[in-house]
Every structure is written in C-alpha cells, then in structure tokens.
Amino acid sequence: MRRASSEYTTPAAKKTLTALLILFFLTFPHYSGYLHKELEGQPIGPFFSLDYFYNIIHFIAQQTLGIVHEGGHGICYIFLCRLWITAAMGTVFQWLFPALIGWYAWRRGQRFWAMVAWFFLGFSMQYTAWYISTAHEEAIVPASKAFLGKEGYHDFNYLLSLVGWVKYDALIAAIVRFFAYMVMFFALLGMVWYSGSTPEDRRKRSDRMR
C-alpha cells in the first residue's frame, strides 16, 4: 500500500516541478553557451539573474556528470576492456544511469518520476553533444582540463578517429543535440500528462475507451 500511495502524493508539487522544468527547457538553449566556457572567473551578475543560475547549474552538472562519466571508464579499468570500449563506456554509463533510473521508476508504476529521470537523460545528452563538438580540438585532454586532473585521451577524438569522422564532429554533435532536445521535450509532455492525473483517473479513461 505504501508504494502505491506514492503516485497520489503532492500533485501540486509535481505540477510545480513540471512548470519549472518547462521554463528551464525554454531558456536552456540560450544559456547552454556556457558549456563552451570555463566557469571560473566568469561574471555571474546579481544573485537573481539567469546568468548566475545557469553558472551554478552547469557547475553542478559538470561535477555530477563527470563523476558518473568517469565511473563508466573506471569499470573498464577494472575489467581491462579494449581501449575503444573504455573510451565509449564513459558516455554509455553517463546515459545509462538516468535511463535505468527512469526504467526502474516506470516498472514501479511511478510514471511521473520516470519522465523526470528521462528529462535528465536528455540534459546529459546535451553535455555529450558539446563534448563531441570539441573532438577536433585535441587528441589528448591536458590535466588542467581533465575532470580527474590527469592527462588522458579525448574520448570522441579517439573514437571518431577510428572511423575517420573527426572532421564531422560538429554535424554529429548537432544530431546528438537534436535527439537530446527531443528526449527532453517528450519527457516534459509525459510529465504534464502524469502530473495532471492520478492512476485512478487514467484507469477510468482506459476503461471508457474499451
């Protein structure tokens, strides 16, 4: 009974979160330009400005996604994967983490929270798109730029070099960014749907359609 009741709790909070993420989705494309800058030393403006807000968001996201991304590489360091698998596993793990959280929530019947998790999957894909777009810049990421403070391969410079596609990194990044926005958009549609009705409402509508 405890698990089933979670879908009925705080509908106002769900609608508020949905509204905030819609606002985030609409403003993010403009402020995603911060992905191409170092956060340190940037003017952040007054506390209430969107510049300040997105500086904080990007800083938190970079640290959090960096941990998850490096965790994917770490698995391959343990199991001695091939180099191309090791390079790919950072992004694979970065995408799988929110995707599996969403799948787990969906399986438990928590449809709204599954959509929230998949919204952040799209957000994570945005960072991957930016990373892909920098593949042509350097084959080795210097320690000063690396998340762990150690010099290492640029994942996508290495992976795209294997198939001779480094010169297409901007196009590939644009494709990934497009799908990232689609994931975020459809997750928001799901959030609107599931925040505005209870499981009982949906069952009644389903019964009427039979």
mmCIF file of C-alpha atoms in Angstrom:
data_model
loop_
_atom_site.group_PDB
_atom_site.id
_atom_site.type_symbol
_atom_site.label_atom_id
_atom_site.label_comp_id
_atom_site.label_asym_id
_atom_site.label_seq_id
_atom_site.Cartn_x
_atom_site.Cartn_y
_atom_site.Cartn_z
ATOM 1 C CA MET A 1 0.000 0.000 0.000
ATOM 2 C CA ARG A 2 2.878 2.341 0.783
ATOM 3 C CA ARG A 3 4.347 2.038 -2.705
ATOM 4 C CA ALA A 4 1.039 2.519 -4.486
ATOM 5 C CA SER A 5 0.270 5.673 -2.499
ATOM 6 C CA SER A 6 3.361 7.475 -3.792
ATOM 7 C CA GLU A 7 1.628 8.222 -7.104
ATOM 8 C CA TYR A 8 -1.165 10.068 -5.295
ATOM 9 C CA THR A 9 1.034 12.363 -3.193
ATOM 10 C CA THR A 10 1.789 16.050 -3.709
ATOM 11 C CA PRO A 11 0.132 16.657 -7.111
ATOM 12 C CA ALA A 12 0.783 20.390 -6.660
ATOM 13 C CA ALA A 13 4.492 19.702 -6.194
ATOM 14 C CA LYS A 14 4.556 17.644 -9.386
ATOM 15 C CA LYS A 15 2.883 20.426 -11.333
ATOM 16 C CA THR A 16 5.291 22.975 -9.871
ATOM 17 C CA LEU A 17 8.300 20.850 -10.820
ATOM 18 C CA THR A 18 6.877 20.371 -14.310
ATOM 19 C CA ALA A 19 6.426 24.135 -14.729
ATOM 20 C CA LEU A 20 9.992 24.799 -13.559
ATOM 21 C CA LEU A 21 11.450 22.237 -15.953
ATOM 22 C CA ILE A 22 9.409 23.668 -18.824
ATOM 23 C CA LEU A 23 10.875 27.098 -18.036
ATOM 24 C CA PHE A 24 14.316 25.512 -17.839
ATOM 25 C CA PHE A 25 13.789 23.807 -21.202
ATOM 26 C CA LEU A 26 12.758 27.074 -22.863
ATOM 27 C CA THR A 27 15.703 29.094 -21.513
ATOM 28 C CA PHE A 28 18.404 26.420 -21.637
ATOM 29 C CA PRO A 29 19.233 26.706 -25.370
ATOM 30 C CA HIS A 30 20.374 30.306 -24.885
ATOM 31 C CA TYR A 31 22.414 29.655 -21.752
ATOM 32 C CA SER A 32 23.891 26.357 -22.916
ATOM 33 C CA GLY A 33 26.598 28.557 -24.421
ATOM 34 C CA TYR A 34 28.267 28.332 -21.021
ATOM 35 C CA LEU A 35 29.242 24.807 -21.990
ATOM 36 C CA HIS A 36 31.985 26.357 -24.098
ATOM 37 C CA LYS A 37 33.452 28.463 -21.294
ATOM 38 C CA GLU A 38 35.384 27.926 -18.122
ATOM 39 C CA LEU A 39 33.076 28.701 -15.228
ATOM 40 C CA GLU A 40 35.798 30.135 -13.032
ATOM 41 C CA GLY A 41 36.292 33.859 -13.396
ATOM 42 C CA GLN A 42 33.097 34.457 -15.365
ATOM 43 C CA PRO A 43 30.961 37.406 -14.273
ATOM 44 C CA ILE A 44 27.813 35.980 -12.717
ATOM 45 C CA GLY A 45 25.788 39.137 -12.187
ATOM 46 C CA PRO A 46 23.278 39.623 -9.402
ATOM 47 C CA PHE A 47 22.043 36.663 -7.406
ATOM 48 C CA PHE A 48 18.654 36.559 -9.151
ATOM 49 C CA SER A 49 19.976 36.664 -12.726
ATOM 50 C CA LEU A 50 19.716 33.738 -15.114
ATOM 51 C CA ASP A 51 23.447 34.095 -15.733
ATOM 52 C CA TYR A 52 24.087 33.300 -12.093
ATOM 53 C CA PHE A 53 21.545 30.474 -12.096
ATOM 54 C CA TYR A 54 22.988 28.761 -15.155
ATOM 55 C CA ASN A 55 26.548 29.145 -13.932
ATOM 56 C CA ILE A 56 25.542 27.170 -10.851
ATOM 57 C CA ILE A 57 23.549 24.628 -12.881
ATOM 58 C CA HIS A 58 26.439 23.989 -15.257
ATOM 59 C CA PHE A 59 28.946 23.754 -12.429
ATOM 60 C CA ILE A 60 26.843 21.175 -10.562
ATOM 61 C CA ALA A 61 26.103 19.275 -13.776
ATOM 62 C CA GLN A 62 29.752 19.159 -14.803
ATOM 63 C CA GLN A 63 30.786 17.760 -11.439
ATOM 64 C CA THR A 64 27.935 15.245 -11.201
ATOM 65 C CA LEU A 65 28.090 14.039 -14.793
ATOM 66 C CA GLY A 66 31.876 13.969 -14.565
ATOM 67 C CA ILE A 67 31.712 11.524 -11.658
ATOM 68 C CA VAL A 68 29.236 9.270 -13.478
ATOM 69 C CA HIS A 69 31.203 9.515 -16.738
ATOM 70 C CA GLU A 70 34.493 8.595 -15.085
ATOM 71 C CA GLY A 71 32.726 5.772 -13.270
ATOM 72 C CA GLY A 72 31.989 4.235 -16.658
ATOM 73 C CA HIS A 73 35.665 4.405 -17.578
ATOM 74 C CA GLY A 74 36.520 3.013 -14.155
ATOM 75 C CA ILE A 75 34.540 -0.161 -14.793
ATOM 76 C CA CYS A 76 36.698 -0.807 -17.843
ATOM 77 C CA TYR A 77 39.876 -0.088 -15.902
ATOM 78 C CA ILE A 78 38.851 -2.889 -13.542
ATOM 79 C CA PHE A 79 37.867 -5.392 -16.243
ATOM 80 C CA LEU A 80 40.649 -4.443 -18.675
ATOM 81 C CA CYS A 81 38.365 -3.667 -21.632
ATOM 82 C CA ARG A 82 39.675 -2.849 -25.075
ATOM 83 C CA LEU A 83 40.667 0.785 -25.480
ATOM 84 C CA TRP A 84 37.701 1.716 -27.711
ATOM 85 C CA ILE A 85 35.261 0.159 -25.232
ATOM 86 C CA THR A 86 36.932 2.032 -22.388
ATOM 87 C CA ALA A 87 36.617 5.301 -24.333
ATOM 88 C CA ALA A 88 32.939 4.665 -25.093
ATOM 89 C CA MET A 89 31.947 3.470 -21.632
ATOM 90 C CA GLY A 90 32.144 6.938 -20.090
ATOM 91 C CA THR A 91 29.320 8.188 -22.299
ATOM 92 C CA VAL A 92 27.436 4.873 -22.191
ATOM 93 C CA PHE A 93 27.427 4.961 -18.384
ATOM 94 C CA GLN A 94 26.517 8.662 -18.364
ATOM 95 C CA TRP A 95 23.411 7.876 -20.445
ATOM 96 C CA LEU A 96 22.534 4.550 -18.839
ATOM 97 C CA PHE A 97 22.477 5.969 -15.320
ATOM 98 C CA PRO A 98 19.418 8.269 -15.747
ATOM 99 C CA ALA A 99 17.849 5.910 -18.325
ATOM 100 C CA LEU A 100 17.874 2.996 -15.884
ATOM 101 C CA ILE A 101 16.574 5.154 -13.040
ATOM 102 C CA GLY A 102 13.677 6.078 -15.331
ATOM 103 C CA TRP A 103 13.105 2.444 -16.283
ATOM 104 C CA TYR A 104 13.124 1.412 -12.612
ATOM 105 C CA ALA A 105 10.618 4.136 -11.703
ATOM 106 C CA TRP A 106 8.407 3.121 -14.638
ATOM 107 C CA ARG A 107 8.448 -0.507 -13.561
ATOM 108 C CA ARG A 108 7.358 0.553 -10.087
ATOM 109 C CA GLY A 109 4.436 2.463 -11.557
ATOM 110 C CA GLN A 110 5.933 5.875 -10.784
ATOM 111 C CA ARG A 111 5.365 7.261 -14.257
ATOM 112 C CA PHE A 112 5.915 10.920 -13.403
ATOM 113 C CA TRP A 113 9.315 10.296 -11.824
ATOM 114 C CA ALA A 114 10.316 8.111 -14.756
ATOM 115 C CA MET A 115 9.705 11.113 -17.005
ATOM 116 C CA VAL A 116 11.801 13.329 -14.724
ATOM 117 C CA ALA A 117 14.685 10.849 -14.962
ATOM 118 C CA TRP A 118 14.397 10.734 -18.750
ATOM 119 C CA PHE A 119 14.344 14.529 -18.898
ATOM 120 C CA PHE A 120 17.746 14.468 -17.226
ATOM 121 C CA LEU A 121 18.863 11.807 -19.695
ATOM 122 C CA GLY A 122 18.268 14.424 -22.402
ATOM 123 C CA PHE A 123 20.122 17.003 -20.324
ATOM 124 C CA SER A 124 23.065 14.607 -20.036
ATOM 125 C CA MET A 125 22.997 14.070 -23.799
ATOM 126 C CA GLN A 126 23.415 17.832 -24.223
ATOM 127 C CA TYR A 127 26.764 17.625 -22.487
ATOM 128 C CA THR A 128 27.781 14.726 -24.675
ATOM 129 C CA ALA A 129 26.923 16.799 -27.749
ATOM 130 C CA TRP A 130 29.222 19.566 -26.522
ATOM 131 C CA TYR A 131 31.995 17.018 -25.812
ATOM 132 C CA ILE A 132 31.664 15.559 -29.313
ATOM 133 C CA SER A 133 31.882 19.061 -30.829
ATOM 134 C CA THR A 134 35.356 19.513 -29.281
ATOM 135 C CA ALA A 135 36.775 16.286 -30.737
ATOM 136 C CA HIS A 136 38.755 18.147 -33.423
ATOM 137 C CA GLU A 137 40.471 20.414 -30.900
ATOM 138 C CA GLU A 138 42.796 17.939 -29.226
ATOM 139 C CA ALA A 139 43.580 14.236 -29.126
ATOM 140 C CA ILE A 140 44.868 14.447 -25.564
ATOM 141 C CA VAL A 141 42.962 16.310 -22.852
ATOM 142 C CA PRO A 142 45.545 18.065 -20.658
ATOM 143 C CA ALA A 143 45.431 17.584 -16.903
ATOM 144 C CA SER A 144 44.299 21.190 -16.444
ATOM 145 C CA LYS A 145 41.055 20.419 -18.314
ATOM 146 C CA ALA A 146 40.502 16.817 -17.238
ATOM 147 C CA PHE A 147 37.907 16.043 -14.576
ATOM 148 C CA LEU A 148 40.289 13.903 -12.529
ATOM 149 C CA GLY A 149 43.241 16.238 -13.031
ATOM 150 C CA LYS A 150 45.162 13.702 -15.122
ATOM 151 C CA GLU A 151 46.075 13.834 -18.774
ATOM 152 C CA GLY A 152 44.110 11.404 -20.933
ATOM 153 C CA TYR A 153 42.573 10.656 -24.311
ATOM 154 C CA HIS A 154 39.716 12.751 -25.631
ATOM 155 C CA ASP A 155 37.072 10.019 -25.879
ATOM 156 C CA PHE A 156 35.494 11.206 -29.103
ATOM 157 C CA ASN A 157 38.689 12.264 -30.815
ATOM 158 C CA TYR A 158 39.836 8.682 -30.369
ATOM 159 C CA LEU A 159 36.506 7.039 -31.290
ATOM 160 C CA LEU A 160 35.843 9.230 -34.325
ATOM 161 C CA SER A 161 39.445 8.834 -35.478
ATOM 162 C CA LEU A 162 38.866 5.085 -35.675
ATOM 163 C CA VAL A 163 36.253 5.620 -38.391
ATOM 164 C CA GLY A 164 37.745 8.789 -39.901
ATOM 165 C CA TRP A 165 34.896 11.044 -38.781
ATOM 166 C CA VAL A 166 36.690 13.638 -36.656
ATOM 167 C CA LYS A 167 36.054 16.307 -39.303
ATOM 168 C CA TYR A 168 32.321 15.659 -38.905
ATOM 169 C CA ASP A 169 32.285 16.223 -35.157
ATOM 170 C CA ALA A 170 30.110 19.361 -35.431
ATOM 171 C CA LEU A 171 27.483 17.525 -37.506
ATOM 172 C CA ILE A 172 27.469 14.516 -35.166
ATOM 173 C CA ALA A 173 27.199 16.858 -32.171
ATOM 174 C CA ALA A 174 24.230 18.632 -33.808
ATOM 175 C CA ILE A 175 22.468 15.291 -34.359
ATOM 176 C CA VAL A 176 23.028 14.246 -30.738
ATOM 177 C CA ARG A 177 21.838 17.666 -29.557
ATOM 178 C CA PHE A 178 18.665 17.327 -31.654
ATOM 179 C CA PHE A 179 17.854 13.960 -30.094
ATOM 180 C CA ALA A 180 18.686 15.367 -26.654
ATOM 181 C CA TYR A 181 16.072 18.080 -27.117
ATOM 182 C CA MET A 182 13.561 15.501 -28.360
ATOM 183 C CA VAL A 183 14.113 13.355 -25.266
ATOM 184 C CA MET A 184 13.672 16.396 -23.014
ATOM 185 C CA PHE A 185 10.589 17.568 -24.932
ATOM 186 C CA PHE A 186 8.747 14.239 -24.844
ATOM 187 C CA ALA A 187 9.700 13.725 -21.200
ATOM 188 C CA LEU A 188 8.081 17.081 -20.446
ATOM 189 C CA LEU A 189 4.939 16.021 -22.307
ATOM 190 C CA GLY A 190 4.872 12.912 -20.138
ATOM 191 C CA MET A 191 5.347 14.993 -17.011
ATOM 192 C CA VAL A 192 2.419 17.221 -17.993
ATOM 193 C CA TRP A 193 0.268 14.144 -18.565
ATOM 194 C CA TYR A 194 1.203 12.297 -15.391
ATOM 195 C CA SER A 195 1.190 15.347 -13.136
ATOM 196 C CA GLY A 196 -2.353 16.231 -14.145
ATOM 197 C CA SER A 197 -3.980 12.896 -13.422
ATOM 198 C CA THR A 198 -3.853 10.092 -10.886
ATOM 199 C CA PRO A 199 -3.517 6.392 -11.748
ATOM 200 C CA GLU A 200 -7.224 6.041 -10.899
ATOM 201 C CA ASP A 201 -8.098 8.754 -13.443
ATOM 202 C CA ARG A 202 -6.043 7.022 -16.111
ATOM 203 C CA ARG A 203 -7.647 3.658 -15.360
ATOM 204 C CA LYS A 204 -11.113 5.183 -15.706
ATOM 205 C CA ARG A 205 -10.212 6.786 -19.044
ATOM 206 C CA SER A 206 -8.758 3.481 -20.217
ATOM 207 C CA ASP A 207 -11.951 1.644 -19.188
ATOM 208 C CA ARG A 208 -14.107 4.152 -21.085
ATOM 209 C CA MET A 209 -12.048 3.656 -24.230
ATOM 210 C CA ARG A 210 -12.579 -0.116 -24.223
#
